XYZ file of C-alpha atoms in Angstrom:
679
model
C -29.517 10.620 -15.769
C -27.541 13.645 -17.009
C -25.037 15.038 -14.551
C -25.506 18.638 -13.451
C -23.188 20.987 -15.431
C -21.701 22.438 -12.234
C -20.901 18.961 -10.933
C -19.481 17.928 -14.309
C -17.167 20.942 -14.357
C -16.126 20.174 -10.786
C -15.181 16.581 -11.635
C -13.168 17.639 -14.686
C -11.325 20.309 -12.692
C -10.669 17.909 -9.831
C -9.229 15.275 -12.144
C -6.869 17.804 -13.732
C -5.685 19.152 -10.397
C -5.353 15.706 -8.825
C -3.367 14.301 -11.748
C -0.373 16.517 -10.922
C 1.436 15.667 -7.650
C 2.688 19.254 -7.477
C -0.887 20.317 -6.736
C -1.897 17.800 -4.108
C -1.136 14.310 -2.866
C -3.153 11.132 -3.331
C -6.570 11.451 -1.636
C -5.485 14.867 -0.356
C -7.495 18.067 -0.574
C -11.040 18.597 -1.744
C -12.948 20.674 -4.278
C -16.505 21.918 -4.599
C -19.058 23.608 -6.820
C -22.363 25.314 -6.165
C -25.266 25.230 -8.605
C -28.980 24.805 -8.968
C -31.368 21.941 -9.634
C -35.095 21.365 -9.525
C -36.281 19.849 -6.258
C -38.102 16.639 -7.316
C -40.529 17.053 -4.408
C -41.550 20.724 -4.722
C -40.605 21.464 -8.306
C -38.795 24.567 -7.093
C -35.250 25.615 -7.960
C -32.813 24.911 -5.114
C -29.127 25.638 -4.547
C -26.877 22.631 -4.075
C -23.284 22.109 -2.999
C -21.253 19.321 -4.598
C -18.051 18.549 -2.700
C -15.524 15.738 -2.848
C -16.515 13.171 -0.255
C -14.462 11.915 2.653
C -11.510 9.730 1.666
C -11.851 10.251 -2.092
C -9.068 11.116 -4.515
C -9.221 14.167 -6.764
C -7.301 12.557 -9.606
C -9.803 9.709 -9.939
C -12.942 11.458 -8.678
C -16.243 10.445 -10.286
C -19.831 11.500 -9.619
C -20.265 8.742 -7.029
C -17.448 10.299 -5.002
C -19.304 13.581 -4.494
C -21.313 14.525 -1.437
C -24.414 16.538 -2.387
C -25.910 18.981 0.121
C -28.694 21.561 0.253
C -26.757 24.818 0.450
C -29.405 26.684 2.455
C -29.549 23.953 5.104
C -25.770 23.588 5.225
C -25.319 27.333 5.796
C -28.121 27.343 8.377
C -25.905 25.165 10.579
C -23.996 28.330 11.481
C -26.983 29.262 13.629
C -26.703 26.126 15.747
C -22.898 25.737 15.788
C -22.083 25.031 19.455
C -18.431 26.149 19.357
C -14.947 24.632 19.214
C -15.448 22.342 22.183
C -18.188 20.484 20.277
C -16.704 20.783 16.801
C -17.027 17.080 15.994
C -20.810 17.222 16.423
C -21.007 19.256 13.224
C -19.820 16.308 11.152
C -22.921 14.339 12.122
C -25.051 17.446 11.626
C -24.051 17.553 7.960
C -26.153 14.426 7.406
C -29.271 16.544 7.950
C -28.316 18.801 5.047
C -27.879 16.097 2.388
C -29.869 16.259 -0.813
C -31.632 13.007 -1.640
C -29.356 10.096 -0.766
C -26.505 12.550 -0.439
C -23.838 10.604 -2.328
C -20.499 10.113 -0.570
C -19.957 10.912 3.110
C -19.225 14.647 3.581
C -15.663 15.411 4.673
C -14.553 17.549 7.602
C -13.760 20.358 5.132
C -17.332 20.615 3.816
C -18.092 23.810 5.834
C -15.133 25.556 4.188
C -16.701 24.942 0.799
C -20.273 25.737 1.739
C -19.676 28.866 3.813
C -17.227 30.604 1.469
C -19.181 32.920 -0.828
C -17.828 31.629 -4.138
C -19.308 29.304 -6.725
C -16.196 27.112 -6.905
C -13.680 26.373 -4.147
C -10.454 24.316 -4.126
C -8.616 23.179 -1.005
C -5.265 21.603 -1.880
C -2.041 20.388 -0.285
C 0.745 21.448 -2.665
C 4.300 21.139 -1.413
C 5.052 24.759 -2.270
C 1.960 26.032 -0.468
C 2.568 23.941 2.641
C 6.198 25.126 2.690
C 4.931 28.687 3.146
C 2.241 27.494 5.554
C 4.805 25.775 7.807
C 7.499 28.460 7.711
C 8.039 30.189 11.057
C 7.261 33.547 9.406
C 4.654 32.190 7.023
C 2.284 35.124 7.485
C 4.944 37.666 6.504
C 6.056 35.489 3.587
C 2.469 35.286 2.348
C 2.281 39.080 2.195
C 5.694 39.332 0.547
C 4.878 36.741 -2.106
C 1.243 37.529 -2.847
C 0.473 40.999 -1.528
C -3.231 41.325 -0.785
C -4.271 38.745 -3.364
C -3.781 35.828 -0.973
C -4.708 36.023 2.709
C -3.144 34.280 5.702
C -5.272 32.069 7.950
C -3.650 31.088 11.260
C -3.613 27.374 12.052
C -6.939 25.952 12.990
C -7.958 22.311 13.006
C -10.182 21.510 9.988
C -13.866 21.809 10.823
C -16.772 24.199 11.038
C -14.893 27.053 12.707
C -12.204 26.982 10.023
C -14.979 27.301 7.434
C -16.346 30.336 9.288
C -12.854 31.855 9.509
C -12.153 31.500 5.788
C -15.617 32.803 4.861
C -14.996 35.886 7.011
C -11.586 36.469 5.422
C -13.100 36.120 1.958
C -15.765 38.694 2.833
C -13.204 41.100 4.322
C -10.802 40.729 1.376
C -12.864 40.824 -1.830
C -9.685 41.308 -3.859
C -8.230 37.981 -2.617
C -8.335 34.858 -4.768
C -7.388 32.464 -1.965
C -5.534 31.950 1.275
C -2.637 30.125 2.874
C -3.815 27.964 5.785
C -1.125 28.030 8.461
C 0.489 24.624 8.957
C -1.869 23.049 6.456
C -2.254 24.010 2.780
C -4.063 26.419 0.489
C -7.638 27.316 -0.429
C -8.621 29.194 -3.590
C -11.942 30.179 -5.144
C -13.552 31.598 -8.264
C -16.858 32.510 -9.836
C -16.349 29.806 -12.454
C -14.649 26.428 -12.381
C -11.911 27.646 -14.713
C -11.316 30.708 -12.552
C -10.999 28.646 -9.366
C -8.560 26.282 -11.066
C -6.494 29.163 -12.442
C -6.343 30.797 -9.007
C -5.267 27.520 -7.381
C -2.504 27.014 -9.925
C -1.404 30.646 -9.639
C -0.910 30.300 -5.886
C 0.955 26.998 -6.261
C 3.205 28.171 -9.082
C 3.921 31.579 -7.546
C 4.948 29.983 -4.257
C 7.139 27.435 -6.064
C 8.836 30.130 -8.137
C 9.498 32.278 -5.067
C 11.053 29.326 -3.229
C 13.209 28.445 -6.218
C 14.450 32.039 -6.577
C 14.956 32.953 -2.919
C 15.863 29.671 -1.181
C 19.296 29.272 0.311
C 21.584 26.854 -1.520
C 21.577 24.095 1.116
C 18.241 24.167 2.982
C 19.035 20.966 4.877
C 22.586 22.030 5.704
C 25.920 20.700 4.475
C 26.585 17.071 3.671
C 27.174 14.947 6.747
C 30.369 12.906 6.730
C 29.604 9.210 6.367
C 25.997 9.726 5.299
C 26.521 9.979 1.542
C 24.280 7.518 -0.384
C 25.687 4.084 -1.085
C 25.983 2.925 -4.694
C 22.611 1.780 -6.120
C 23.303 -1.968 -6.007
C 24.844 -1.718 -2.538
C 21.971 0.253 -1.028
C 19.319 -2.044 -2.465
C 21.192 -5.104 -1.188
C 21.351 -3.529 2.267
C 17.664 -2.619 2.105
C 16.789 -6.231 1.279
C 18.959 -7.450 4.167
C 17.235 -5.116 6.633
C 13.699 -5.631 5.328
C 12.684 -8.875 7.116
C 13.620 -7.683 10.598
C 12.123 -4.262 9.938
C 8.865 -5.803 8.752
C 8.662 -7.862 11.906
C 9.318 -4.826 14.109
C 6.733 -2.537 12.515
C 4.182 -5.379 12.605
C 4.292 -5.678 16.396
C 0.710 -4.431 16.717
C -0.645 -5.443 13.297
C 0.933 -7.048 10.232
C 1.891 -4.492 7.602
C 2.965 -4.478 3.982
C 5.963 -2.362 3.027
C 7.273 -0.167 0.247
C 10.882 0.843 -0.378
C 12.207 3.857 -2.220
C 15.679 5.236 -2.718
C 14.434 8.390 -4.432
C 17.103 11.107 -4.781
C 15.114 13.485 -2.555
C 15.131 10.958 0.288
C 18.832 10.146 -0.054
C 19.785 13.815 -0.199
C 17.696 14.626 2.901
C 19.350 11.815 4.870
C 22.837 12.914 3.804
C 22.462 16.441 5.236
C 23.383 17.729 8.674
C 19.879 18.998 9.426
C 18.006 15.749 8.886
C 17.979 14.499 12.515
C 16.448 17.773 13.765
C 13.872 17.959 10.996
C 12.859 14.288 11.164
C 12.216 14.678 14.894
C 9.853 17.617 14.215
C 7.605 15.347 12.155
C 5.139 16.349 9.477
C 2.541 19.124 9.651
C -0.194 18.854 7.035
C -3.011 16.702 8.481
C -3.046 14.440 5.418
C 0.677 13.857 5.865
C 0.838 12.743 9.469
C -2.392 10.775 9.291
C -0.558 8.592 6.773
C 2.947 8.721 8.224
C 2.354 9.112 11.983
C 3.647 12.218 13.702
C 7.293 11.373 13.042
C 9.422 8.660 11.422
C 11.840 6.179 12.914
C 15.312 7.357 11.899
C 18.347 5.077 12.003
C 21.111 7.194 13.580
C 24.024 5.314 12.028
C 26.127 6.269 8.981
C 25.561 4.742 5.568
C 28.488 2.357 5.930
C 27.237 0.751 9.143
C 27.110 -3.028 8.860
C 23.833 -4.872 8.483
C 24.274 -6.497 11.896
C 24.985 -3.186 13.625
C 22.061 -1.581 11.816
C 19.679 -4.343 12.858
C 20.777 -4.151 16.483
C 20.285 -0.387 16.543
C 16.940 -0.553 14.723
C 15.600 -2.907 17.368
C 16.688 -0.487 20.092
C 15.190 2.482 18.270
C 11.946 0.628 17.655
C 11.552 -0.106 21.347
C 12.161 3.569 22.125
C 9.773 4.660 19.366
C 6.971 2.583 20.836
C 7.607 3.993 24.294
C 7.657 7.551 22.929
C 4.442 7.042 20.980
C 2.681 5.588 24.004
C 3.824 8.603 26.021
C 2.551 10.928 23.262
C -0.823 9.210 23.392
C -0.966 9.302 27.190
C -0.060 13.020 27.294
C -2.807 14.015 24.906
C -5.636 11.475 25.181
C -8.819 12.395 26.996
C -11.719 10.322 28.311
C -13.440 10.428 24.910
C -10.370 9.670 22.805
C -10.381 6.517 20.665
C -8.072 3.725 21.794
C -4.466 3.899 20.665
C -4.175 2.647 17.083
C -0.780 1.033 17.381
C 2.599 2.374 18.445
C 4.743 1.133 15.540
C 6.297 3.555 13.038
C 4.983 3.808 9.492
C 8.091 5.489 8.060
C 11.623 4.156 8.595
C 14.554 6.198 7.281
C 17.919 4.505 6.614
C 20.782 6.943 5.799
C 22.622 6.056 2.622
C 19.925 3.495 1.727
C 16.461 5.058 1.520
C 13.029 4.880 3.082
C 10.649 2.075 4.012
C 6.995 2.974 4.419
C 4.287 0.687 5.758
C 0.537 0.223 5.685
C -2.246 -2.324 5.798
C -1.739 -2.952 2.070
C 0.736 -2.060 -0.636
C -1.158 0.992 -1.869
C -1.412 2.421 1.644
C 2.295 1.742 2.222
C 3.301 3.330 -1.082
C 1.124 6.382 -0.507
C 2.568 6.808 2.997
C 6.001 6.976 1.414
C 4.782 9.485 -1.156
C 3.363 11.621 1.650
C 6.670 11.624 3.510
C 8.394 12.579 0.277
C 5.918 15.497 0.157
C 6.926 16.331 3.723
C 10.606 16.377 2.741
C 9.782 18.782 -0.084
C 7.820 20.946 2.361
C 10.697 21.018 4.837
C 13.129 21.904 2.055
C 10.988 24.859 0.995
C 10.360 26.101 4.532
C 14.012 25.763 5.581
C 15.184 27.400 2.367
C 13.210 30.567 3.137
C 12.877 30.513 6.901
C 12.612 27.799 9.574
C 10.332 24.774 9.390
C 7.722 25.103 12.165
C 5.031 22.415 12.026
C 1.907 22.478 14.162
C 2.366 21.403 17.750
C 1.944 17.945 19.206
C -1.410 18.611 20.872
C -2.939 19.737 17.582
C -1.514 16.739 15.760
C -3.073 14.424 18.316
C -6.489 16.077 17.984
C -6.441 15.343 14.274
C -4.897 11.883 14.468
C -7.554 10.804 16.956
C -10.493 12.962 15.930
C -13.946 11.454 15.659
C -14.077 11.861 11.880
C -10.938 9.809 11.353
C -12.310 7.110 13.628
C -15.573 7.108 11.664
C -13.635 6.842 8.394
C -11.751 3.821 9.721
C -14.988 2.190 10.815
C -16.433 2.606 7.292
C -13.585 0.679 5.706
C -14.595 -2.762 4.416
C -13.452 -5.837 6.283
C -10.062 -7.055 5.024
C -9.937 -10.051 2.711
C -8.592 -13.343 4.130
C -5.018 -12.897 2.866
C -4.805 -9.112 3.259
C -1.379 -8.043 4.439
C 0.352 -11.200 3.193
C 3.048 -11.350 0.525
C 3.291 -14.435 -1.700
C 6.013 -15.702 -4.028
C 4.875 -18.283 -6.590
C 7.419 -19.965 -8.863
C 6.602 -21.050 -12.400
C 3.619 -18.731 -12.218
C 3.434 -17.223 -15.699
C 0.985 -19.906 -16.834
C -0.996 -22.957 -15.826
C -1.277 -23.991 -12.207
C 1.145 -21.313 -10.987
C -0.763 -18.503 -12.653
C -4.054 -19.810 -11.270
C -2.535 -19.894 -7.781
C -1.154 -16.366 -8.074
C -4.494 -15.104 -9.366
C -6.424 -16.688 -6.482
C -4.018 -15.433 -3.823
C -4.233 -11.892 -5.193
C -8.030 -12.102 -5.327
C -7.990 -12.985 -1.633
C -5.938 -9.919 -0.743
C -2.311 -11.048 -0.993
C 0.451 -9.198 -2.800
C 2.001 -11.589 -5.313
C 5.441 -11.995 -6.853
C 5.241 -14.072 -10.031
C 8.587 -15.764 -10.618
C 9.153 -17.492 -13.929
C 11.948 -18.483 -16.258
C 10.491 -16.115 -18.875
C 10.527 -12.526 -17.557
C 8.229 -11.096 -20.205
C 5.604 -13.752 -19.513
C 5.944 -13.228 -15.757
C 5.397 -9.499 -16.161
C 2.456 -10.050 -18.501
C 0.820 -12.428 -16.022
C 1.344 -9.899 -13.219
C -0.221 -7.146 -15.315
C -3.277 -9.341 -15.906
C -3.713 -9.775 -12.170
C -3.435 -6.103 -11.262
C -1.234 -3.073 -10.774
C 2.224 -3.115 -9.212
C 0.462 -2.603 -5.871
C -0.919 -6.141 -6.306
C 1.508 -8.180 -8.407
C 4.945 -7.973 -9.986
C 6.750 -10.331 -12.340
C 10.389 -11.363 -11.895
C 12.737 -13.658 -13.792
C 13.948 -16.674 -11.858
C 15.606 -19.892 -12.869
C 14.996 -21.891 -9.691
C 18.098 -24.003 -10.309
C 20.253 -20.881 -9.924
C 20.922 -19.916 -6.301
C 21.623 -16.273 -7.143
C 18.432 -15.891 -9.180
C 16.368 -17.476 -6.422
C 17.803 -15.017 -3.902
C 17.175 -12.154 -6.318
C 13.498 -13.123 -6.591
C 13.153 -13.178 -2.800
C 14.928 -9.804 -2.579
C 12.515 -8.467 -5.195
C 9.616 -9.453 -2.951
C 11.264 -7.708 0.006
C 11.857 -4.473 -1.896
C 8.451 -4.466 -3.590
C 6.277 -5.425 -0.618
C 8.508 -5.207 2.448
C 8.515 -8.885 3.348
C 7.411 -12.405 2.509
C 4.792 -14.668 4.097
C 3.777 -17.344 1.643
C 5.865 -19.350 -0.832
C 4.527 -21.770 -3.419
C 7.039 -24.136 -5.026
C 5.295 -24.726 -8.324
C 8.029 -24.521 -10.987
C 8.360 -27.828 -12.776
C 8.607 -29.803 -15.984
C 8.247 -33.401 -17.031
C 9.779 -35.718 -19.578
C 7.764 -38.875 -20.084
C 10.297 -41.621 -20.682
C 10.868 -45.199 -19.653
C 13.805 -46.210 -17.483
C 15.970 -47.239 -20.453
C 15.140 -44.082 -22.418
C 15.860 -41.718 -19.513
C 19.258 -40.091 -19.857
C 21.394 -38.671 -17.081
C 20.629 -35.223 -18.499
C 16.896 -35.941 -18.257
C 17.303 -37.077 -14.665
C 19.439 -34.092 -13.680
C 17.156 -31.550 -15.352
C 14.021 -32.672 -13.575
C 15.745 -33.059 -10.211
C 17.461 -29.683 -10.556
C 14.229 -27.828 -11.334
C 11.905 -29.505 -8.865
C 13.963 -31.066 -6.056
C 16.920 -28.688 -5.985
C 14.804 -25.710 -7.062
C 12.297 -26.255 -4.269
C 15.139 -26.617 -1.795
C 16.754 -23.343 -2.915
C 13.479 -21.408 -2.838
C 12.445 -22.818 0.529
C 15.850 -22.110 2.051
C 15.924 -18.501 0.859
C 12.339 -17.949 1.968
C 12.856 -19.603 5.355
C 15.615 -17.136 6.218
C 13.127 -14.295 5.707
C 10.294 -15.996 7.575
C 12.522 -16.724 10.546
C 13.890 -13.161 10.669
C 10.429 -11.605 10.417
C 9.084 -13.666 13.345
C 5.614 -13.541 11.802
C 5.230 -17.195 10.877
C 4.273 -18.087 7.331
C 3.478 -20.816 4.818
C 5.507 -22.866 2.360
C 3.452 -24.933 -0.075
C 4.819 -27.535 -2.481
C 2.925 -28.431 -5.639
C 3.923 -32.070 -5.701
C 1.940 -34.707 -7.594
C -0.181 -37.793 -7.333
C 2.923 -39.449 -8.786
C 4.812 -38.786 -5.551
C 2.893 -41.729 -4.030
C 1.605 -43.585 -7.110
C 3.859 -45.781 -9.246
C 3.068 -45.457 -12.936
C 4.977 -46.446 -16.075
C 7.433 -44.413 -18.132
C 8.098 -41.422 -15.851
C 10.763 -42.474 -13.372
C 12.641 -39.162 -13.273
C 9.492 -37.080 -12.807
C 7.919 -39.324 -10.196
C 11.151 -39.725 -8.251
C 11.694 -35.982 -7.997
C 8.065 -35.479 -6.981
C 8.621 -37.993 -4.195
C 11.650 -35.918 -3.197
C 9.484 -32.807 -3.012
C 6.851 -34.650 -1.000
C 9.398 -35.629 1.610
C 10.822 -32.111 1.711
C 7.374 -31.086 2.939
C 7.627 -33.456 5.892
C 11.229 -32.571 6.679
C 10.639 -28.813 6.603
C 7.388 -29.072 8.539
C 9.364 -30.769 11.308
C 12.179 -28.219 11.175
C 10.287 -24.929 10.754
C 7.399 -25.521 13.107
C 9.212 -23.835 15.980
C 9.158 -20.617 13.918
C 5.391 -20.882 13.331
C 6.017 -21.712 9.671
C 3.616 -24.277 8.197
C 4.800 -26.482 5.344
C 2.238 -28.402 3.320
C 1.839 -29.935 -0.106
C -0.696 -30.405 -2.887
C -0.868 -33.613 -4.944
C -2.647 -32.793 -8.227
C -3.249 -35.174 -11.083
C -4.485 -34.909 -14.623
C -4.366 -31.087 -14.871
C -4.376 -30.905 -18.643
C -6.189 -27.694 -19.565
C -3.976 -24.646 -19.095
C -1.008 -26.722 -17.977
C 2.407 -25.692 -19.239
C 3.773 -29.179 -18.622
C 1.118 -30.895 -20.707
C 1.401 -28.295 -23.470
C 5.151 -28.872 -23.649
C 4.934 -32.441 -24.927
C 4.141 -34.316 -21.735
C 0.484 -34.505 -22.768
C 1.219 -36.154 -26.090
C 3.489 -38.721 -24.490
C 1.072 -39.549 -21.678
C -1.740 -39.865 -24.233
C 0.394 -42.312 -26.178
C 1.046 -44.324 -23.011
C -2.698 -44.586 -22.348
C -3.656 -45.045 -26.010
C -5.991 -42.036 -26.303
C -5.924 -38.921 -28.530
C -4.117 -36.029 -26.841
C -7.163 -33.763 -27.036
C -9.119 -36.340 -25.022
C -6.499 -36.809 -22.331
C -8.301 -34.610 -19.816
C -11.513 -36.558 -20.309
C -9.595 -39.824 -19.984
C -8.076 -38.739 -16.675
C -11.490 -37.620 -15.406
C -13.131 -40.975 -16.203
C -10.574 -42.917 -14.233
C -11.277 -40.891 -11.062
C -13.836 -41.648 -8.385
C -15.636 -38.334 -8.934
C -15.413 -38.441 -12.749
C -14.376 -34.782 -12.794
C -11.615 -33.095 -14.735
C -9.068 -31.306 -12.542
C -8.369 -27.679 -13.496
C -5.588 -25.290 -12.395
C -8.162 -23.363 -10.370
C -8.874 -26.483 -8.290
C -5.241 -26.599 -7.243
C -5.297 -22.875 -6.482
C -8.299 -23.413 -4.220
C -6.375 -25.955 -2.169
C -3.393 -23.626 -1.804
C -5.681 -20.862 -0.571
C -7.332 -23.089 2.019
C -3.955 -24.221 3.368
C -2.926 -20.609 3.937
C -6.028 -19.404 5.755
C -6.660 -19.320 9.473
C -9.045 -22.255 9.078
C -6.015 -24.554 8.755
C -3.797 -22.659 11.186
C -2.985 -25.882 13.022
C -2.108 -27.993 9.980
C 1.436 -28.683 8.814
C 3.136 -31.610 7.063
C -0.062 -32.406 5.142
C -0.470 -33.394 1.487
C -3.865 -32.624 -0.028
C -4.852 -34.720 -3.074
C -6.453 -32.652 -5.831
C -7.033 -35.485 -8.269
C -10.827 -36.008 -8.271
C -10.204 -39.282 -6.455
C -7.461 -41.688 -7.492
C -7.701 -44.615 -5.083
C -4.205 -45.850 -5.868
C -2.822 -42.505 -4.695
C -4.693 -42.397 -1.386
C -2.351 -41.340 1.396
C -1.792 -44.049 3.930
């Protein structure tokens, strides 16, 4: 079916506007178009309103993300609007104005688009526009900057009344091309899609140019002694050292994934004398504080404070933050308010180091950080011209706990089994490791692929998904520093670590007399020592987080089965198998489960078999190498070939809540080798 030209123009305009962060933030703002279609029931021409649906993103908007409404019915709601006290009822009323199946759920801003007498309307959250909107003298600044071409709309919570207000201002100011919404953002309109877009960009660019030309030199005040940013390597090392405890603190109510940034804007803000006052004021734009909470947690120590002192103070501040948030909820909640959604901070600011942001998944955490970066830009603009004056606490609460937001949360799909968990898999650029990483990511985990070959690790990560899902790092597991660096990479990329899979390995198939000391040392260094180093580094994080976790060893059938011509490999696999038992006994008190997998005969896709092990094992058994997988399958009880995905399945099961009470276990994934039965 051909898309309506008005809707097509709307989507194209939305994508252009949403692609530039100067215009609006991710999933922020909304756009609309009005046009006509033939009613399939009556055959008559009807007017429709296409508007970006609730929760969608302008930059990636498609037709399925549009809500479609009958314009006459939507505007007729003005006749039954019951007033501000029953504002939320109008959201449900919009369902009675939908055309056909209606498309996406209409957003709270739909009345603004339908009631304004213009064919195309944009509502955006640009930093420059919000800076004017949150300035103490924003109304006067609007007149100074724009004259009568842009009107001022005093703060009003998004909803039907705001739509009526803007429609009235548009009617009373026919010369205006848009308005500044106090404390919120901008709205612009036009008779054509191109005209609306041009008017939106004109408001954004004019505001930005005015701020750049008229702002005072140091909007956030002078540099604060002791708060100058640390050197890049030093601040990232400190961030990694703080991350585990921080992750545990902010996950008091629900486990969260993290994101770290040391962007120059953040470091500059935290180095200035005004940052404690401004951070305490919180954000203003509804999209901002819905993502970041009303204010961040700010560490009130200088950049050079020790890690230990910082951790002690962060724990104190977190306790106070939770008490303050509970008090905020209690002051503002009414009988109909939704239950408190958690009292932990979503933004944590560390002077001299940077910012951690948190969410249910990596994308949500990253976007929360981007929104607070927007808020910093807003505060800089407002303070440069005037004084930053966000909306008051009561209004913030009404939006944070409004019925629409609750409904949006209820529409979200159920989380996948490993959602919120961060996994590190060694030797994961190919074979069993890659299959494990792929399965864990498919089940909702964020994955760090560690491999000796960085380019292959990064390529494998890219196959799995974006950097919000998987990253690749270089790690020689025999090198203590590289192991720690891979764990630190997980902490900085995803805020923490929950699940470690010791998979890195190799094998040299040789008899006792052919095995050299170098052969012995190589295999023991990679698998026995490597697993020890990875587990030790990971355990420190798991213990500090206080969230429990999983360590899984990919051992082997050979850890319990004695076969010919592989003494070094089998001995080191037995070492790994016993590490499982030892660590299960030691880490249980920290709610960390340690289990193992004993695969056998994983030929297809296996890096070990492709590296010469396959040819040598085939020679031992007297079969062609290409038939080795079939040979292994025929000697099993189930007569099935074992694939990397079968091993990945076992890892997944071990890490789910179904086996929450299982530790110290080895699971055979060998299609049934009686000689390797665990006894």
